[in-house]
Short mmCIF file of C-alpha atoms and ligand atoms in Angstrom, two decimals:
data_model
loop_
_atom_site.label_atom_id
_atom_site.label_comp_id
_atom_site.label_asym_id
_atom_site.label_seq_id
_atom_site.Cartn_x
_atom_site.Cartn_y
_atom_site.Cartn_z
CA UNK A 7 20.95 -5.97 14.07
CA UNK A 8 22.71 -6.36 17.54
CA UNK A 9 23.41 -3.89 20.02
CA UNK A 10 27.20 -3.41 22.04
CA UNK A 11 26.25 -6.47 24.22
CA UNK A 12 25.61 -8.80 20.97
CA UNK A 13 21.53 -8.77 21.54
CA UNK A 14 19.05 -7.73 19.28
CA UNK A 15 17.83 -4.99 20.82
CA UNK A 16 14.11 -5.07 21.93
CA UNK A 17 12.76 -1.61 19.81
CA UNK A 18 13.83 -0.09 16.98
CA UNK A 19 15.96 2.93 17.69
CA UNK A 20 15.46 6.08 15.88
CA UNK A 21 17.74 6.45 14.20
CA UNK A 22 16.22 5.48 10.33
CA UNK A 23 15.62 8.89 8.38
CA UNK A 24 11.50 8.49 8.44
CA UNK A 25 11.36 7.52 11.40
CA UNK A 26 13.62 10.18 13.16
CA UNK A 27 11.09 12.38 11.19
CA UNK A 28 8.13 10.43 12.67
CA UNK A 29 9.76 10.55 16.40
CA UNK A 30 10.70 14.48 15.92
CA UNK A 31 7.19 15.56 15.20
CA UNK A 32 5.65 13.17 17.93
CA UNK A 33 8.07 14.56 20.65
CA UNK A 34 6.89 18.05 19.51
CA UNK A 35 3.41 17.21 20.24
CA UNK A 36 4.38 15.27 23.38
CA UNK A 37 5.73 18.54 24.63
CA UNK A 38 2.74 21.10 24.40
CA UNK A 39 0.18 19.13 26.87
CA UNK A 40 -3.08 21.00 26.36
CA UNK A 41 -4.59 22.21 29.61
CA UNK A 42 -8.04 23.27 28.44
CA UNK A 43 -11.26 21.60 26.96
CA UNK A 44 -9.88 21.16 23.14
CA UNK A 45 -12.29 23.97 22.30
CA UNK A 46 -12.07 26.56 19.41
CA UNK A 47 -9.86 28.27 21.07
CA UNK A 48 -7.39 26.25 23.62
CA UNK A 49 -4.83 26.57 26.39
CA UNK A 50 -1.51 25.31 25.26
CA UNK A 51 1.88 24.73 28.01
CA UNK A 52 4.83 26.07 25.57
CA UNK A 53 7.46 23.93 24.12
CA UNK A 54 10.06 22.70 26.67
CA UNK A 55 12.41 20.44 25.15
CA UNK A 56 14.39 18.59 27.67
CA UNK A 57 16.90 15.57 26.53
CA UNK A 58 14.81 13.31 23.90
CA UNK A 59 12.14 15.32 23.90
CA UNK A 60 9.63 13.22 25.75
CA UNK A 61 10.08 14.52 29.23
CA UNK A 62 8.37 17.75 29.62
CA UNK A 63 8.10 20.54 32.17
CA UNK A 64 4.38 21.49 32.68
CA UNK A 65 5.05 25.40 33.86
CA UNK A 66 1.65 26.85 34.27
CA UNK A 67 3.58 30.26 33.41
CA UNK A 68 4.05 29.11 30.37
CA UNK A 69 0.51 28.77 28.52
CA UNK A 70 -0.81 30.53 26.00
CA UNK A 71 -4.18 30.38 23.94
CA UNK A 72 -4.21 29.14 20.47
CA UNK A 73 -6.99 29.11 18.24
CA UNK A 74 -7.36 25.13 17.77
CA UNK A 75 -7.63 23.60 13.94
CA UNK A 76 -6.63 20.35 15.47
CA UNK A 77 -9.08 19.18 17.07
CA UNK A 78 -12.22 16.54 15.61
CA UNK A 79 -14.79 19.09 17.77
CA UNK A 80 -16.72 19.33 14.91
CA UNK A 81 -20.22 20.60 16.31
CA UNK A 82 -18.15 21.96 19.57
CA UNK A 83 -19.92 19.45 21.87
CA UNK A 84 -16.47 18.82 23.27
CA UNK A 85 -16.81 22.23 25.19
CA UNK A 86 -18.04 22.24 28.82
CA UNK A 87 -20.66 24.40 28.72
CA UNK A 88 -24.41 23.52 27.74
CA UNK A 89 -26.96 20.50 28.32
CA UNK A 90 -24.22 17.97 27.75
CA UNK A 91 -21.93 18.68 30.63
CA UNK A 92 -24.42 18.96 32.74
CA UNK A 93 -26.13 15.53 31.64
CA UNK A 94 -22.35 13.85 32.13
CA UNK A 95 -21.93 15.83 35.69
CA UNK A 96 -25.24 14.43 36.78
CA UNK A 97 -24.58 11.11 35.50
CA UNK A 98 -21.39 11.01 37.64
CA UNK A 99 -23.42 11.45 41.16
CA UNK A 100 -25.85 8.68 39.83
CA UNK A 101 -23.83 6.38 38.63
CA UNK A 102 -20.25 7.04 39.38
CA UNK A 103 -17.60 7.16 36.53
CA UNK A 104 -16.37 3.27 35.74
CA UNK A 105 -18.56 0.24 35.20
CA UNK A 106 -16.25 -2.15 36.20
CA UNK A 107 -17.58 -4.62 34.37
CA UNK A 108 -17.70 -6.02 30.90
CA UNK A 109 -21.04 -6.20 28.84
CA UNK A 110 -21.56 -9.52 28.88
CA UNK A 111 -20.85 -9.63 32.51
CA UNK A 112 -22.67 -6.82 35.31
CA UNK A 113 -21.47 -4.25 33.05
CA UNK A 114 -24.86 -3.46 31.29
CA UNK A 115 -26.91 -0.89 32.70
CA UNK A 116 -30.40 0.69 31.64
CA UNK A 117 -28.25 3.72 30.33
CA UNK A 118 -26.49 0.92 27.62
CA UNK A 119 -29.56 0.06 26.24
CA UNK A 120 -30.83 3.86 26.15
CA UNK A 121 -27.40 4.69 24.38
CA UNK A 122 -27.90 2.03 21.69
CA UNK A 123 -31.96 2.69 21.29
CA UNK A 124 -30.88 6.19 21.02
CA UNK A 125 -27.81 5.74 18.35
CA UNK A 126 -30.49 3.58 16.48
CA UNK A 127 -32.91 6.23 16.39
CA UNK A 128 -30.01 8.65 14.94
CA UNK A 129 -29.22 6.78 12.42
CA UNK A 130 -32.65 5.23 11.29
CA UNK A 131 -31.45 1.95 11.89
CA UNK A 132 -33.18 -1.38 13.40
CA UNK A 133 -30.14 -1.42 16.26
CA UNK A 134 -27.13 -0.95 17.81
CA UNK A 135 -24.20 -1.87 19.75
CA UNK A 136 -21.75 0.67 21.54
CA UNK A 137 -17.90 0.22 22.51
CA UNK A 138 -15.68 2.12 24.47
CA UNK A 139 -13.51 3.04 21.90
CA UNK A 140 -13.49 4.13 17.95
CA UNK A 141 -10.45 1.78 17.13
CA UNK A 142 -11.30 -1.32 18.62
CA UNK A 143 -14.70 -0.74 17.25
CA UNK A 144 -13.44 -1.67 14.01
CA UNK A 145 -10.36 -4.05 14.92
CA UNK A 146 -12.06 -5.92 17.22
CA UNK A 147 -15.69 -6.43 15.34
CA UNK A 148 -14.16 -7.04 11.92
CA UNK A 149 -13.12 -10.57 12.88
CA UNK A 150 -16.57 -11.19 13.75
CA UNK A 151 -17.90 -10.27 10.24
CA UNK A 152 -14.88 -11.75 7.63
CA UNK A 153 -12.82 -14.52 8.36
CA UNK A 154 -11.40 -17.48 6.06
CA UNK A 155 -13.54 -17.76 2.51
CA UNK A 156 -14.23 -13.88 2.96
CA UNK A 157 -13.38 -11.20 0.38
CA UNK A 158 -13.05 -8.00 1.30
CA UNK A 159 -12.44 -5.25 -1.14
CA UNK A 160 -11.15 -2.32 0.78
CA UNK A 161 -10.04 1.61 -0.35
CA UNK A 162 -6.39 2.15 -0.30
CA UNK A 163 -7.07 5.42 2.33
CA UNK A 164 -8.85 3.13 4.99
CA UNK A 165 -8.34 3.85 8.74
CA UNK A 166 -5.45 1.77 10.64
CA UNK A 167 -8.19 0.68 12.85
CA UNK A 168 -9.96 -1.13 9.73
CA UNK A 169 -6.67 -2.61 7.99
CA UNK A 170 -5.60 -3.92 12.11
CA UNK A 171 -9.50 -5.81 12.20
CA UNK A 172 -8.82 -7.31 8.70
CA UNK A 173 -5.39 -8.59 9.47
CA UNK A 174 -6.56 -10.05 12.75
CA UNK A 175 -9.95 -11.64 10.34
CA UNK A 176 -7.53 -13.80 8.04
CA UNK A 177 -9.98 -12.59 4.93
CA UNK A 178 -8.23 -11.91 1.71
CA UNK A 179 -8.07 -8.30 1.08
CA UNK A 180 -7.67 -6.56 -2.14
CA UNK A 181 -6.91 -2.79 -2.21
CA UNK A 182 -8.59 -0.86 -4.24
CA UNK A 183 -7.41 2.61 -5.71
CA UNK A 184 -9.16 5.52 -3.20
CA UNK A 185 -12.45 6.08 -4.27
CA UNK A 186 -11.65 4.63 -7.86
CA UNK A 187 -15.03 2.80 -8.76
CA UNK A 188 -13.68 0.84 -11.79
CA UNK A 189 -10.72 -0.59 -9.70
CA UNK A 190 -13.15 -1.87 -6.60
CA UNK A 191 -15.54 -2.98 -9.50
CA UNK A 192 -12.57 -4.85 -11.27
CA UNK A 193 -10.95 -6.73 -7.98
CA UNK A 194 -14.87 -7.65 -6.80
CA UNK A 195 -14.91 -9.51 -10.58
CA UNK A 196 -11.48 -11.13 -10.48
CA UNK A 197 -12.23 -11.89 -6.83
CA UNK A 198 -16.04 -13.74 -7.51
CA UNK A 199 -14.52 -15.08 -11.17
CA UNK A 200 -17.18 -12.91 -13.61
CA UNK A 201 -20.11 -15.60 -14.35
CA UNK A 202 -19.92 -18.13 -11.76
CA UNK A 203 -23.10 -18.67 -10.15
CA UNK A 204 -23.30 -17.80 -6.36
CA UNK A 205 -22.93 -21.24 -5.13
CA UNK A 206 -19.67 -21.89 -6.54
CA UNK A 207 -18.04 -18.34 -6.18
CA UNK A 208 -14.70 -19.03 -4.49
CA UNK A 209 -15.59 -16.72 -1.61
CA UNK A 210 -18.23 -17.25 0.86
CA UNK A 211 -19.03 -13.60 0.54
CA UNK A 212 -17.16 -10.24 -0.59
CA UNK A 213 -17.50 -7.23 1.73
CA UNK A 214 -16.74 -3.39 0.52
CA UNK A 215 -14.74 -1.93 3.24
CA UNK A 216 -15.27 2.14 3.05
CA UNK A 217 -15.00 5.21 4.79
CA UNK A 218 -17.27 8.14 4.76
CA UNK A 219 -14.96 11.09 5.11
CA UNK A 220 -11.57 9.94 4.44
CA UNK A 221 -9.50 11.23 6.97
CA UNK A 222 -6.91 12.11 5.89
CA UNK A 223 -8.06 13.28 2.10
CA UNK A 224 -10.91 14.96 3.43
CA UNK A 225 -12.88 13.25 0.53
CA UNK A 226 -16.12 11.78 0.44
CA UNK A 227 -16.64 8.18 -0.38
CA UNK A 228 -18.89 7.54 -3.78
CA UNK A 229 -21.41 6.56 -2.02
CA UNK A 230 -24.50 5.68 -4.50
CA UNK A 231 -21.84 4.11 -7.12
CA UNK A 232 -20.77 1.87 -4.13
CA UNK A 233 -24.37 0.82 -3.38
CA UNK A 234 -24.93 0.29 -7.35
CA UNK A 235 -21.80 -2.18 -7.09
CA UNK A 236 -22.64 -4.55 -3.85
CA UNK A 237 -26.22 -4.49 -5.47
CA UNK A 238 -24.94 -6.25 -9.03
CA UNK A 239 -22.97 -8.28 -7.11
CA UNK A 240 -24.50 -9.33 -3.76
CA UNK A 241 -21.79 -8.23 -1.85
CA UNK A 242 -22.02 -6.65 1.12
CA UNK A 243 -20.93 -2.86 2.64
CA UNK A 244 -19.17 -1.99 5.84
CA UNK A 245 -18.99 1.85 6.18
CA UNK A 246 -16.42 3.94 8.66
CA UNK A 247 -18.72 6.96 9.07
CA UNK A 248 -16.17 8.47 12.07
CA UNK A 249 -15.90 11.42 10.22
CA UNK A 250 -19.37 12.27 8.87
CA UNK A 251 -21.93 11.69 11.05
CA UNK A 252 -22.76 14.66 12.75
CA UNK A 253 -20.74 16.73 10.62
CA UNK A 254 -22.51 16.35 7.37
CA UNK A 255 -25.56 15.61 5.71
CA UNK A 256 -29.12 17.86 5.82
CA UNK A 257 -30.01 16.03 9.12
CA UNK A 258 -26.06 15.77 10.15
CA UNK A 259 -26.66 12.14 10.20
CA UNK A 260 -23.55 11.32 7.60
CA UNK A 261 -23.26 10.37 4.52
CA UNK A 262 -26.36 8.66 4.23
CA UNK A 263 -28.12 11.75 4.75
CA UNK A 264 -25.84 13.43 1.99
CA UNK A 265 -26.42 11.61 -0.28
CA UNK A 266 -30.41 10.13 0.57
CA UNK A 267 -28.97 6.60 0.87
CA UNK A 268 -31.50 4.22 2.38
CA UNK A 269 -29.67 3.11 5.80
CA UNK A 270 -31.20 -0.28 4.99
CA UNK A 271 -28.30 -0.48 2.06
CA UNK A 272 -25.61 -0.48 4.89
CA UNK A 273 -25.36 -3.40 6.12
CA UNK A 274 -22.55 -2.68 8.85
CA UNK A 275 -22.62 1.54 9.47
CA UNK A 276 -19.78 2.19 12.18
CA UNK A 277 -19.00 5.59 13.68
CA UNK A 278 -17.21 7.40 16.44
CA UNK A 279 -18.70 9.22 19.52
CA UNK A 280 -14.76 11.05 19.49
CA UNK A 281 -15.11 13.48 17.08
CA UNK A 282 -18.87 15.19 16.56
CA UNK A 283 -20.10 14.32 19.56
CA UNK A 284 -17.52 15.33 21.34
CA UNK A 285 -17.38 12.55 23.76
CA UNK A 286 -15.24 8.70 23.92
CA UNK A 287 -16.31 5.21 22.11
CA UNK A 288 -17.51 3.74 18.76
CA UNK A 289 -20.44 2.42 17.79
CA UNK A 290 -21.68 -0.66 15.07
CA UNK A 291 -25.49 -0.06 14.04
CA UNK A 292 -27.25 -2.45 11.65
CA UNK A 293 -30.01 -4.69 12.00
CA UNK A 294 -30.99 -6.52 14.60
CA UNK A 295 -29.59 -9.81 13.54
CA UNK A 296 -26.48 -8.06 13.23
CA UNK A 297 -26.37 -6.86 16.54
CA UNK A 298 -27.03 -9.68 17.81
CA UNK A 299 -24.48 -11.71 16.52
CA UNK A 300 -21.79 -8.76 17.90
CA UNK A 301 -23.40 -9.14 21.30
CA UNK A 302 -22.93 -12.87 21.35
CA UNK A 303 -19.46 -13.01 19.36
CA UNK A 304 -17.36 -10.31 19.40
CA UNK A 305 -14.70 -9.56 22.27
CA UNK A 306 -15.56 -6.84 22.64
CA UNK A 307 -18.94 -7.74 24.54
CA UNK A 308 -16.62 -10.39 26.90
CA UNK A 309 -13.65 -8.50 27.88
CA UNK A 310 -13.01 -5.23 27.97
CA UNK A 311 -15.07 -2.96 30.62
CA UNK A 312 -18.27 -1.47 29.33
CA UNK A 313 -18.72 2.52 28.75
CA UNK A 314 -18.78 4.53 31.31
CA UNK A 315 -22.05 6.49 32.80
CA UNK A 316 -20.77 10.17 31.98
CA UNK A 317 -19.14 9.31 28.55
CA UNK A 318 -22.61 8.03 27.67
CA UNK A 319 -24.74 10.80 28.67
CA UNK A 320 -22.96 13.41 27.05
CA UNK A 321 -23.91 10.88 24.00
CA UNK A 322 -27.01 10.84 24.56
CA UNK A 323 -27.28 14.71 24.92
CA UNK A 324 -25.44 15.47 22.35
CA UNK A 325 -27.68 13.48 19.78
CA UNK A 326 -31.00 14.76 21.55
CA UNK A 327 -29.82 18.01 21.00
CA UNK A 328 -29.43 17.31 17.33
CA UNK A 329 -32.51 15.52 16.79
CA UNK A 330 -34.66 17.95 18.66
CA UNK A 331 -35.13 20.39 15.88
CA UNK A 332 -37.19 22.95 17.66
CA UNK A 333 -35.31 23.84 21.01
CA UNK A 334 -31.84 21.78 20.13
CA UNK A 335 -28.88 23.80 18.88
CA UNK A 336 -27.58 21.00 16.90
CA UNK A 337 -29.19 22.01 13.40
CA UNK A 338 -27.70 25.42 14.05
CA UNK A 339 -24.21 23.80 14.30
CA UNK A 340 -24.74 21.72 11.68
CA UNK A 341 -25.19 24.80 9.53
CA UNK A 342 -22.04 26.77 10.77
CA UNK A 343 -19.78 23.86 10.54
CA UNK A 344 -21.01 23.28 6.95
CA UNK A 345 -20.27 27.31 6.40
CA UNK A 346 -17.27 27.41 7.78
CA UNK A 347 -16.03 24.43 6.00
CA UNK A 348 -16.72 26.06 2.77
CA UNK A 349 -15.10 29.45 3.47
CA UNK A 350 -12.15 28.04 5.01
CA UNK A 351 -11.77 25.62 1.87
CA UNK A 352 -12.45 28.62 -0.85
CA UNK A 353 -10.22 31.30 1.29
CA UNK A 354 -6.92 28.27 1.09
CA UNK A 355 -7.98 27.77 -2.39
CA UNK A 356 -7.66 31.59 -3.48
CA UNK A 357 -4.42 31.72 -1.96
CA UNK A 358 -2.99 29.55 -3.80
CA UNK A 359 -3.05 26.46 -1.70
CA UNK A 360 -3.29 22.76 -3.19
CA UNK A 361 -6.34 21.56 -0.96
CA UNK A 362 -7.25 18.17 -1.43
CA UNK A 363 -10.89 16.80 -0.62
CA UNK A 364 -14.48 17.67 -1.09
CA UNK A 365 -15.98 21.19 -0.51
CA UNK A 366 -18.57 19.80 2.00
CA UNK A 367 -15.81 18.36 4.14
CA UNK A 368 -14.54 19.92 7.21
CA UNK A 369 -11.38 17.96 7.05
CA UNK A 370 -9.39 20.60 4.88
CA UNK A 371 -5.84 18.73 4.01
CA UNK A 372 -3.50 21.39 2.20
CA UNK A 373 -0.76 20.02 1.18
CA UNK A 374 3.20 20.45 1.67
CA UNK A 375 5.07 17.40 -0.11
CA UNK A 376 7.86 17.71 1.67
CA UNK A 377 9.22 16.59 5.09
CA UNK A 378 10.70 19.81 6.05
CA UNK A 379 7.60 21.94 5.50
CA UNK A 380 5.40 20.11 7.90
CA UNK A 381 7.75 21.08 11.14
CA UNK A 382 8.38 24.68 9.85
CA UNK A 383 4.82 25.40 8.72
CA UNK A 384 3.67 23.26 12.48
CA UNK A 385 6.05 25.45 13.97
CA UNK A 386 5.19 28.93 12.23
CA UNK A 387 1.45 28.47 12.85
CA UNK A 388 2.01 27.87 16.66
CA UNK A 389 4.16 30.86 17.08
CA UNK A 390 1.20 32.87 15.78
CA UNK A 391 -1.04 30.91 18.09
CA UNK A 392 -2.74 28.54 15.92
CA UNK A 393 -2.69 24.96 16.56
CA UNK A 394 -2.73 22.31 13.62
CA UNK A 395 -1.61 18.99 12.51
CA UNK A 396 1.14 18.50 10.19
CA UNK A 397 0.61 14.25 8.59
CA UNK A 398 3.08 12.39 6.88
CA UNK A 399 4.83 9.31 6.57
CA UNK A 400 3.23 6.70 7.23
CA UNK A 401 0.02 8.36 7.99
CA UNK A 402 0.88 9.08 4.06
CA UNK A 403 2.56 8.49 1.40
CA UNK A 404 6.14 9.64 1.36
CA UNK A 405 6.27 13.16 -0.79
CA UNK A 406 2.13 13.40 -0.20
CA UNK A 407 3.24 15.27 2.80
CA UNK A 408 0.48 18.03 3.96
CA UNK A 409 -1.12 19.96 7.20
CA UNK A 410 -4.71 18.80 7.84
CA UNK A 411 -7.20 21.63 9.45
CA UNK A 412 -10.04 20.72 11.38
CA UNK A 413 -12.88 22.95 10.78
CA UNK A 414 -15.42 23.19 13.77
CA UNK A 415 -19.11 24.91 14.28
CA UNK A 416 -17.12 26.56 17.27
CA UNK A 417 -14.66 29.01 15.10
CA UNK A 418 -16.08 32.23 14.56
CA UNK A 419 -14.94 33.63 11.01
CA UNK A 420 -12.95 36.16 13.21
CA UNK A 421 -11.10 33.03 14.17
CA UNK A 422 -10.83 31.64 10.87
CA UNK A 423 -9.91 35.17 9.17
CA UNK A 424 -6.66 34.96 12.06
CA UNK A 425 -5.77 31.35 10.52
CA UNK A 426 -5.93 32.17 7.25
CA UNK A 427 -3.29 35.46 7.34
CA UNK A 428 -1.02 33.63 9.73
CA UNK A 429 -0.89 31.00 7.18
CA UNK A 430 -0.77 33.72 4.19
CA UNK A 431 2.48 34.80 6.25
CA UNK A 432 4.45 31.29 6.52
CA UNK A 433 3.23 30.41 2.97
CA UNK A 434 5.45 32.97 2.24
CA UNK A 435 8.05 31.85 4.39
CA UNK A 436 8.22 28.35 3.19
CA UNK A 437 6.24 28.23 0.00
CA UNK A 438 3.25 26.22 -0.36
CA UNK A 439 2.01 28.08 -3.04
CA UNK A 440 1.46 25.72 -5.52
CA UNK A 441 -1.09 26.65 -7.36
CA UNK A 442 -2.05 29.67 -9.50
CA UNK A 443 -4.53 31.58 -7.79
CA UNK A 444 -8.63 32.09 -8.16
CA UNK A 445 -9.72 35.31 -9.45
N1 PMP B 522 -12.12 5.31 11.99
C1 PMP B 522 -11.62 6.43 11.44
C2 PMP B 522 -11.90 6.72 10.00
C3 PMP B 522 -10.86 7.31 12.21
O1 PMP B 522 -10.36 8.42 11.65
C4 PMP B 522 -10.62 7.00 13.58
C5 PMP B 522 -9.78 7.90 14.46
N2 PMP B 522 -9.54 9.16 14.09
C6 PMP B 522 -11.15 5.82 14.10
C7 PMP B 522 -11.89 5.00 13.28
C8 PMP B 522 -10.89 5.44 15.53
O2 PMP B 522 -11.74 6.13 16.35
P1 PMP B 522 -11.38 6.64 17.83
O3 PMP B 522 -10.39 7.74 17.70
O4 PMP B 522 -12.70 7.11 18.30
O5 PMP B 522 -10.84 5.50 18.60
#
């Protein structure tokens, strides 16, 4: 395709039906800058559509407060108030805000190491190493692990972060159905060619490439089954927890916890500090051997500037505050997120609602299947001040269409009670009432 001057023009226009869908939704977002902490409740700027869409006019007179369901606050650390803004304020006189170096480099100070001792001791494992951001996390450390004569057997639902790091490895991948045990068991067979000894298996090793809570299904991955399987055949397990730890388990330490999984049958656990802990980066914790290898080989150690001093102390706090059963408030947020979760799930479920995902998730997808819904119910929830995420294309499949609720231990059922008529009300409007309801 050329444009009026004969040239191929250097970005796609819009003008393709998805993604004029894609661009309409973004722009929506683009044009409702928050101007609060992303709390349970949040301070919006209205709509102001100007041209395109993505210039906006941010007119203080024109907030309002919307009870926030989009937001990965999980435990509500995200909120300035409590022992964790007050660890990241102090951190800011002592040690200013950027490193300014990478890891490798001067950019490693005694608060790295405390960070990674301390993510260790959260998870129960021998070691870790911590990254400035969730995405890169996995892009960038993938390469490190699979490469050329690697297998990697990976659930159709993964992360984008996870399917960029094994394009950039040069593995073969083979997608298996989500959470389908029989298909990953099948392509692991075809893959290792069923009764070849080790030593002349045409892959130098396979690797199971999971997530813990699927983000966008709001399922939970089968965990033990998946153990059972890299067990029988020596393969090896690299788990995206960014979704459950800290929002699930008896401990909130994931779906380890959950599900009593030794961490020692992990070999690569990775995880997000953007979503329970309310705070920026990603994490990789394994053993030490493991570690070490990241430290030496990944890029991530070489180039890009190490975390900075605040970021990390909220971290820190955050997890203290877990651990520290007697005087933390972490348990107790545990707890409410896990109750919420549930009655949020149930209420959508009595309505009438198809919800997809597990009842101990508090990523609540209820789903729309159609285009057109996800602007009109987006829209009809914000006009009753509630603020949620509508996902589709190519975040989905096309037709899988739905609106995904975050559920966090800072809604008060009050809060929840308010989501849940608004929504009764544009249900009606636009019909998402799919299913028969619970008596
Ligand atoms: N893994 C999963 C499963 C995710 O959902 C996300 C982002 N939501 C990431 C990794 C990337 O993490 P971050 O947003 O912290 O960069």
């Amino acid at each position: 395709e050329t444009n009026r001057k004969g040239y191929v023009p250097l970005y796609a226009s819009f003008e393709s039906f998805y993604l004029r869908n894609i661009f309409r939704r973004q722009a929506d977002c683009f044009n409702r800058p928050i101007v609060s902490v992303p709390g349970g409740k949040t301070m919006v700027t209205n709509r102001v559509t100007q041209d395109h869409g993505w210039t906006f006019k941010m007119a203080d007179t024109e907030r309002k407060e919307v009870i926030n369901l989009a937001s990965y606050n999980y435990l509500g650390y995200a909120e300035n108030s409590g022992p964790c803004t007050e660890a990241a304020i102090e951190a800011i006189h002592k040690r200013g805000l950027g490193s300014t170096s990478p890891r490798s480099e001067l950019g490693t100070s005694v608060q790295h190491r405390k960070l990674e001792q301390t993510v260790a001791k959260f998870l129960g494992a021998e070691d870790s190493i911590c990254l400035g951001m969730g995405f890169a996390t996995n892009s960038l450390n993938l390469p490190c692990l699979a490469g050329k004569g690697t297998l990697v057997v990976s659930d159709e639902r993964n992360h984008a972060s996870l399917i960029l790091g094994l394009r950039l490895s040069g593995a073969t991948v083979k997608v298996f159905k989500h959470n389908n045990m029989e298909s990953l068991e099948r392509l692991i067979r075809r893959g290792i060619i069923e009764g070849q000894p080790r030593t002349c298996r045409p892959y130098k090793r396979v690797i199971i490439a999971v997530e813990g809570i699927y983000s966008m299904e709001g399922s939970i991955v089968r965990l033990p089954e998946v153990v059972a399987i890299k067990r029988k055949y020596g393969a090896y397990i690299y788990l995206d927890e960014a979704h459950s730890v800290g929002a699930m388990g008896p401990n909130g330490r994931g779906v380890l916890d959950y599900f009593g999984i030794n961490p020692k049958d992990i070999d690569v656990l990775m995880g997000t500090f953007t979503k329970s802990f309310g705070s920026a980066g990603g994490y990789i914790a394994g053993s030490k051997s493991l570690i070490n290898h990241l430290r030496v080989n990944s890029q991530c150690s070489h180039y890009p500037i190490s975390m900075s001093a605040p970021v990390m102390s909220q971290i820190i706090a955050s997890m203290n505050d877990i651990m520290d059963k007697e005087k933390g408030d972490g348990m107790r947020r545990i707890n409410q997120l896990a109750r919420n979760s549930r009655y949020f799930r149930q209420k959508l479920q009595q309505m009438g609602c198809i919800v997809y995902g597990h009842d101990d998730s508090p990523v609540v997808p209820v789903m729309l299947f159609m285009q057109a819904k996800i602007t009109a119910l987006v829209h009809g929830l914000y006009d009753r001040n509630i603020a949620t995420i509508g996902v589709g294309y190519p975040a989905t499949e096309i037709a899988a269409e739905r609106t995904r609720f975050c559920v966090s231990a800072s809604h008060t059922q009050e809060m929840l009670d308010e989501c849940l008529q608004a929504l009764e009300e544009v249900a009606g409007e636009i019909h998402i009432k799919y299913s028969r309801k619970k008596r």
